[in-house]
Amino acid sequence: MRMAELSRRTGVPVPTIKYYLREGLLPAGERTSPNQALYDEPHVRRLKMIRALVEVGGLSISGVRDVLAAADTTDISPVKVLAEVQDRLSPIHGDEDGEHWQAAHDLVEDLIKRRGWHADAHSPAGVTLVAAIASLSDLGRDDLVGLVEIYAEAAETMAAADVSFVMERDNGIDDIVEGAVIGTVIGDAIITALRRLGHQHASNVLYDDPSCEPE
Amino acid sequence: MRMAELSRRTGVPVPTIKYYLREGLLPAGERTSPNQALYDEPHVRRLKMIRALVEVGGLSISGVRDVLAAADTTDISPVKVLAEVQDRLSPIHGDEDGEHWQAAHDLVEDLIKRRGWHADAHSPAGVTLVAAIASLSDLGRDDLVGLVEIYAEAAETMAAADVSFVMERDNGIDDIVEGAVIGTVIGDAIITALRRLGHQHASNVLYDDPSCEPE
């Protein structure tokens, strides 16, 4: 298909498609003349994935590039590809020299050990967790650290379901990686939104607000 | 204390503190001369909260301003303040004219009704949820929509724990709002990091990768 149809099919404006081509996020089409190229279904799919990562996942263009680069690395074992993809989906924040870093790190190591998780406290996700817990202490809200155990239980259940959903399709490594990227990024958005709806519910129930009765 | 000590106490560089003052994120100190002002404990606390929202929560400066504005609105009922704060912590993404929007909206309405949640599908969190589910369909990954029910169960458990943790301190509305802001933003970071560690665990177990045995 021509670029105009690619735009129509995906809802992405032509100038944006050209930008993604220049940035190398989208592979070039098959050139048919100096000014024209043809695109096919993988382009449609890739373009939709880029939009989802940007619009729903909130990733920057360079973040999208990193994730796609990991997703395109299919010459290693699936578990390594998934680890690569996931690492690039976990931006690291935080100050390792902070006052509460070591205590938070010990807490995370202990949590992983107690739960018997085959997981690495030094991976980007582990470091992000340490940073977040350290910042609760920095803010004088150590009381909230008590929630981590409840979250860990919930996260374990969700993650096990995620992995079995993504794996059971048996459509090859590309499909698994695509599912992992989409499921991780859009899954984050779904989970945080659901937790906020849960907060609405819990605080309405607590304060017994009659304006929020369900229909 | 002088600005230099405020900087030392919080680890925030002086130019950054000046920037926050200019942007109105941090209230002015008590002026003691044309070039000097004194700051106190609430400044320390506010500054740490700004850093946590930026570094761990990933909020922009205007996002921080919105959240703090909601947190400072204490002349209405607690449940309304919490709703305000929460709405500003839920950036809305997505295309309401998209092909799969209506079906996703119906799914969310049905989910809320079935679970008996006192929650609003038209709130920012509700709209974000609709957008995320619609984008799964846009991407041809309707299979992943099946995970929403599992996430909803987990989110309900986490949210109930959140609200009871934040409420049980009984230190007044400011403390509740601060707990809600910190717990929501940093809680998101903790939950997404824990889910990724859960993914590491689940995929290592599935592929039985010996390099990832716990110590």
XYZ file of C-alpha atoms in Angstrom:
430
model
C 0.000 0.000 0.000
C 1.017 3.625 -0.465
C 1.822 5.879 2.482
C -1.597 7.550 2.241
C -3.311 4.227 2.839
C -0.889 3.321 5.624
C -1.930 6.599 7.247
C -5.626 5.852 6.758
C -5.318 2.314 8.108
C -3.467 3.343 11.271
C -4.852 6.848 11.904
C -1.277 8.175 12.018
C -0.796 11.403 9.965
C 1.604 11.226 6.989
C 4.109 13.748 8.455
C 4.296 11.634 11.618
C 4.926 8.480 9.568
C 7.723 10.304 7.729
C 9.179 11.350 11.065
C 9.175 7.746 12.325
C 10.866 6.631 9.063
C 13.578 9.284 9.473
C 14.063 8.292 13.124
C 14.424 4.641 12.110
C 11.453 3.468 14.190
C 9.680 2.190 11.097
C 11.595 0.212 8.437
C 11.655 1.775 4.954
C 9.038 0.587 2.443
C 9.846 -1.088 -0.852
C 10.874 1.733 -3.156
C 8.977 1.798 -6.519
C 10.178 5.181 -7.771
C 12.397 7.971 -6.378
C 9.374 9.484 -4.606
C 7.290 6.461 -3.819
C 7.460 3.331 -1.718
C 5.083 0.523 -0.841
C 4.258 -0.617 2.681
C 2.659 -3.826 3.939
C 1.022 -5.446 6.964
C 4.139 -5.534 9.186
C 4.331 -1.740 8.744
C 0.717 -1.371 9.876
C 1.399 -3.495 12.926
C 4.665 -1.767 13.815
C 3.042 1.661 13.439
C 0.184 0.718 15.760
C 2.680 -0.569 18.292
C 4.656 2.699 18.170
C 1.446 4.685 18.751
C 0.470 2.504 21.697
C 3.910 2.884 23.276
C 3.774 6.673 22.859
C 0.128 7.378 23.620
C -0.749 4.779 26.215
C 2.699 3.909 27.529
C 3.860 7.519 27.615
C 7.272 6.564 26.166
C 9.536 9.103 24.486
C 10.737 8.520 20.910
C 14.112 7.372 22.203
C 12.332 5.078 24.672
C 10.365 3.557 21.792
C 13.580 3.099 19.817
C 15.202 1.224 22.704
C 12.213 -1.072 23.189
C 11.938 -1.857 19.476
C 15.683 -2.508 19.283
C 15.356 -5.092 22.068
C 12.239 -6.590 20.468
C 14.131 -6.981 17.172
C 16.973 -8.927 18.836
C 15.695 -12.407 18.129
C 18.967 -14.302 17.846
C 19.149 -15.086 21.569
C 16.985 -17.169 23.918
C 13.416 -16.022 24.597
C 14.073 -15.404 28.269
C 17.045 -13.165 27.397
C 14.998 -11.233 24.836
C 12.242 -10.728 27.383
C 14.769 -9.568 29.976
C 16.253 -7.089 27.461
C 12.831 -5.723 26.537
C 11.802 -5.432 30.140
C 15.018 -3.712 31.204
C 14.427 -1.042 28.587
C 10.873 -0.561 29.824
C 12.145 0.234 33.335
C 13.652 3.704 33.483
C 15.906 3.992 36.523
C 15.339 6.872 38.877
C 16.830 7.639 42.255
C 19.963 8.462 44.150
C 22.177 5.559 45.170
C 24.015 7.777 47.627
C 20.801 8.652 49.445
C 20.513 8.132 53.197
C 17.931 5.333 52.934
C 19.223 3.508 49.845
C 21.052 0.670 51.594
C 18.141 -0.147 53.900
C 15.760 -0.169 50.930
C 18.143 -2.406 48.969
C 18.314 -4.869 51.881
C 14.527 -4.877 52.085
C 14.245 -5.729 48.383
C 16.875 -8.493 48.618
C 15.026 -9.934 51.595
C 11.662 -9.741 49.822
C 13.026 -11.572 46.751
C 14.616 -14.238 48.941
C 11.587 -14.792 51.165
C 9.257 -15.111 48.169
C 11.676 -17.449 46.383
C 11.661 -15.232 43.297
C 14.175 -15.962 40.522
C 14.676 -12.220 40.081
C 17.555 -9.777 40.332
C 17.561 -6.813 42.732
C 20.261 -5.197 40.525
C 18.187 -5.285 37.333
C 16.546 -1.991 36.290
C 13.233 -3.128 37.806
C 14.986 -4.032 41.057
C 16.814 -0.704 41.212
C 13.579 1.174 40.487
C 11.933 -0.670 43.361
C 14.807 0.193 45.707
C 14.615 3.870 44.654
C 10.860 4.019 45.231
C 11.089 2.443 48.692
C 14.037 4.680 49.638
C 12.009 7.725 48.642
C 9.176 6.696 50.979
C 11.727 6.775 53.797
C 13.199 10.080 52.557
C 9.682 11.513 52.787
C 9.225 10.278 56.342
C 6.502 7.851 55.257
C 8.014 4.567 56.392
C 4.495 3.553 57.382
C 3.686 3.088 53.676
C 6.543 0.574 53.274
C 4.179 -1.868 54.966
C 2.148 -1.896 51.742
C 5.020 -3.428 49.755
C 4.228 -6.922 51.023
C 0.599 -6.617 49.875
C 1.710 -5.266 46.485
C 4.248 -8.087 46.074
C 1.549 -10.693 46.571
C -0.682 -8.974 43.995
C 2.225 -8.470 41.568
C 3.174 -12.139 41.734
C -0.368 -13.179 40.809
C -0.576 -10.670 37.957
C 2.880 -11.503 36.574
C 2.202 -15.239 36.541
C -1.020 -14.617 34.603
C 0.806 -12.241 32.214
C 3.507 -14.727 31.344
C 1.098 -17.612 30.793
C -1.167 -15.432 28.595
C 1.755 -14.263 26.460
C 3.362 -17.696 26.177
C 0.330 -19.850 25.478
C -0.239 -18.402 21.998
C 2.705 -20.327 20.571
C 3.084 -18.026 17.553
C 6.863 -17.733 17.734
C 9.286 -15.394 19.425
C 8.138 -12.220 17.602
C 4.624 -12.731 18.887
C 5.889 -13.387 22.432
C 8.025 -10.253 22.412
C 5.183 -8.160 21.008
C 2.877 -9.507 23.712
C 5.462 -8.775 26.392
C 5.970 -5.185 25.223
C 2.268 -4.477 24.838
C 1.323 -6.351 27.987
C 3.966 -4.614 30.081
C 3.380 -1.047 28.919
C -0.380 -1.118 28.452
C -0.706 -3.434 31.441
C 0.935 -0.739 33.614
C -1.654 1.782 32.410
C -4.512 -0.646 33.077
C -3.293 -1.565 36.560
C -2.669 2.006 37.702
C -6.081 3.094 36.368
C -7.809 0.169 38.102
C -6.065 0.971 41.383
C -7.320 4.571 41.144
C -10.862 3.328 40.528
C -10.346 1.091 43.564
C -9.318 4.192 45.560
C -12.523 5.957 44.490
C -14.505 2.978 45.666
C -12.681 2.570 48.982
C -12.819 6.252 49.903
C -16.471 6.600 48.854
C -17.368 3.608 50.982
C -15.367 4.960 53.927
C -16.928 8.409 53.762
C -20.282 6.980 52.676
C -20.691 9.594 49.946
C -24.267 9.269 48.621
C -23.420 11.117 45.373
C -21.384 8.156 44.230
C -23.876 5.330 44.569
C -23.681 2.907 41.675
C -26.731 3.035 39.410
C 17.224 28.197 57.940
C 18.971 29.853 54.980
C 18.604 28.523 51.446
C 22.047 26.880 51.599
C 20.924 24.762 54.538
C 17.591 23.970 52.878
C 19.657 22.691 49.944
C 21.902 20.631 52.210
C 18.967 19.146 54.133
C 17.084 18.076 50.990
C 19.909 17.397 48.537
C 18.275 19.764 46.050
C 20.744 22.222 44.430
C 20.209 25.935 45.137
C 19.461 26.847 41.472
C 16.748 24.179 41.416
C 15.215 25.538 44.632
C 15.186 29.012 43.066
C 13.486 27.587 40.004
C 10.769 25.949 42.121
C 10.267 29.255 43.982
C 9.873 31.145 40.675
C 7.461 28.493 39.401
C 5.391 28.798 42.562
C 5.853 25.150 43.568
C 7.531 26.158 46.816
C 6.097 29.017 48.924
C 8.436 31.992 49.477
C 10.482 32.054 52.679
C 10.239 34.753 55.322
C 12.220 37.675 53.955
C 14.883 39.042 56.324
C 16.675 41.365 53.876
C 16.326 42.174 50.161
C 18.594 39.242 49.290
C 17.812 36.791 52.041
C 14.919 34.725 53.306
C 14.460 32.064 55.958
C 12.884 28.666 55.377
C 11.480 26.130 57.820
C 10.371 22.504 58.169
C 7.317 22.735 55.875
C 9.701 23.893 53.120
C 11.910 20.849 53.680
C 8.892 18.573 53.514
C 7.408 20.244 50.444
C 10.739 20.153 48.635
C 11.161 16.429 49.323
C 7.643 15.817 48.026
C 8.385 17.759 44.806
C 11.542 15.681 44.260
C 9.668 12.440 44.815
C 6.933 13.445 42.369
C 9.533 14.399 39.729
C 12.149 11.673 40.229
C 10.082 8.684 41.240
C 6.680 9.661 39.886
C 8.087 11.001 36.622
C 5.751 14.029 36.748
C 6.478 17.205 34.777
C 6.730 20.546 36.573
C 3.213 21.451 35.476
C 2.004 18.048 36.665
C 3.571 18.703 40.063
C 1.924 22.131 40.167
C -1.508 20.586 39.494
C -1.098 17.934 42.170
C 0.099 20.424 44.777
C -2.766 22.783 43.916
C -5.238 19.976 44.567
C -3.433 18.967 47.753
C -3.622 22.558 49.020
C -7.416 22.725 48.534
C -8.431 21.755 52.041
C -11.729 23.634 52.323
C -13.815 20.789 50.908
C -14.591 17.270 52.125
C -11.736 14.757 52.312
C -13.290 12.494 49.710
C -13.539 15.427 47.256
C -9.942 16.475 47.919
C -8.785 12.922 47.332
C -10.798 12.743 44.116
C -9.257 16.035 42.938
C -5.729 14.894 43.721
C -6.299 11.567 42.076
C -7.809 13.083 38.931
C -4.692 15.197 38.469
C -2.489 12.142 38.873
C -4.264 10.422 35.953
C -3.178 11.919 32.648
C -5.727 11.082 29.968
C -4.471 9.507 26.777
C -6.350 7.987 23.876
C -8.703 8.641 21.026
C -12.422 8.676 21.839
C -13.266 8.379 18.155
C -11.274 5.185 17.813
C -12.878 2.059 16.414
C -12.757 0.106 19.680
C -13.549 2.902 22.149
C -17.231 2.180 22.683
C -16.708 -1.541 23.266
C -13.921 -0.770 25.758
C -16.147 1.758 27.517
C -18.945 -0.801 27.833
C -16.468 -3.324 29.226
C -15.334 -0.848 31.901
C -18.934 0.088 32.841
C -19.764 -3.587 33.134
C -16.666 -4.309 35.230
C -17.501 -1.489 37.677
C -21.108 -2.658 37.958
C -20.279 -6.321 38.436
C -17.726 -5.581 41.138
C -20.107 -3.159 42.886
C -17.485 -0.408 42.785
C -18.529 3.122 43.768
C -16.391 4.488 40.946
C -16.903 6.558 37.814
C -16.022 5.310 34.320
C -15.979 8.967 33.156
C -13.357 10.089 35.700
C -9.799 10.489 34.379
C -8.860 7.064 35.779
C -11.916 5.523 34.088
C -11.121 7.167 30.760
C -7.475 6.075 30.983
C -8.651 2.520 31.559
C -10.987 2.687 28.547
C -8.152 4.065 26.371
C -5.751 1.330 27.444
C -8.259 -1.450 26.773
C -9.238 0.078 23.409
C -5.587 0.161 22.410
C -5.222 -3.566 23.112
C -8.011 -4.116 20.586
C -6.461 -1.625 18.135
C -3.290 -3.704 18.311
C -5.156 -6.920 17.606
C -4.368 -8.239 21.080
C -7.898 -8.795 22.406
C -6.529 -11.933 24.058
C -4.805 -9.710 26.635
C -8.145 -8.123 27.627
C -8.746 -11.341 29.552
C -6.106 -10.164 32.037
C -8.219 -7.174 33.093
C -10.351 -9.281 35.424
C -7.240 -10.608 37.211
C -5.814 -7.090 37.489
C -9.136 -5.753 38.840
C -9.119 -8.291 41.643
C -5.518 -7.394 42.547
C -6.211 -3.647 42.264
C -9.207 -3.888 44.590
C -7.087 -5.589 47.261
C -4.246 -3.078 46.899
C -6.554 -0.030 46.890
C -8.410 -1.143 50.018
C -5.076 -1.560 51.823
C -3.882 1.848 50.512
C -6.917 3.699 51.796
C -6.851 2.079 55.208
C -3.098 2.763 55.589
C -3.513 6.414 54.640
C -6.597 6.977 56.778
C -5.590 5.230 59.970
C -2.932 7.797 60.885
C -5.575 10.336 61.929
C -3.202 13.311 61.588
C -5.639 15.587 59.774
C -6.497 16.234 56.147
C -3.030 17.508 55.121
C -1.487 14.255 56.235
C -4.158 12.233 54.419
C -3.653 14.167 51.192
C 0.119 13.874 51.456
C -0.213 10.139 52.008
C -2.580 9.840 49.045
C -0.227 11.726 46.706
C 2.869 9.852 47.834
C 1.081 6.524 48.012
C -0.454 6.907 44.565
C 2.617 8.100 42.666
C 5.306 6.116 44.452
C 2.911 3.201 44.809
C 2.612 3.085 40.989
C 6.404 2.876 40.709
C 6.564 0.132 43.341
C 3.795 -1.933 41.766
C 5.134 -1.715 38.203
C 8.650 -2.618 39.424
C 7.309 -5.572 41.441
C 5.338 -6.822 38.441
C 8.520 -6.740 36.325
C 10.396 -8.701 38.983
C 7.446 -11.113 38.914
C 7.887 -11.386 35.130
C 11.578 -12.237 35.606
C 10.604 -14.923 38.057
C 7.813 -16.391 35.938
C 9.833 -16.463 32.712
C 12.932 -17.867 34.428
C 10.842 -20.621 35.974
C 9.174 -21.351 32.639
C 12.450 -21.529 30.716
C 14.273 -23.014 33.714
C 17.241 -20.718 33.257
C 20.004 -21.961 35.602
C 21.868 -18.598 35.469
C 19.071 -17.010 37.476
C 18.932 -19.307 40.465
C 18.488 -17.406 43.709
C 21.587 -17.499 45.939
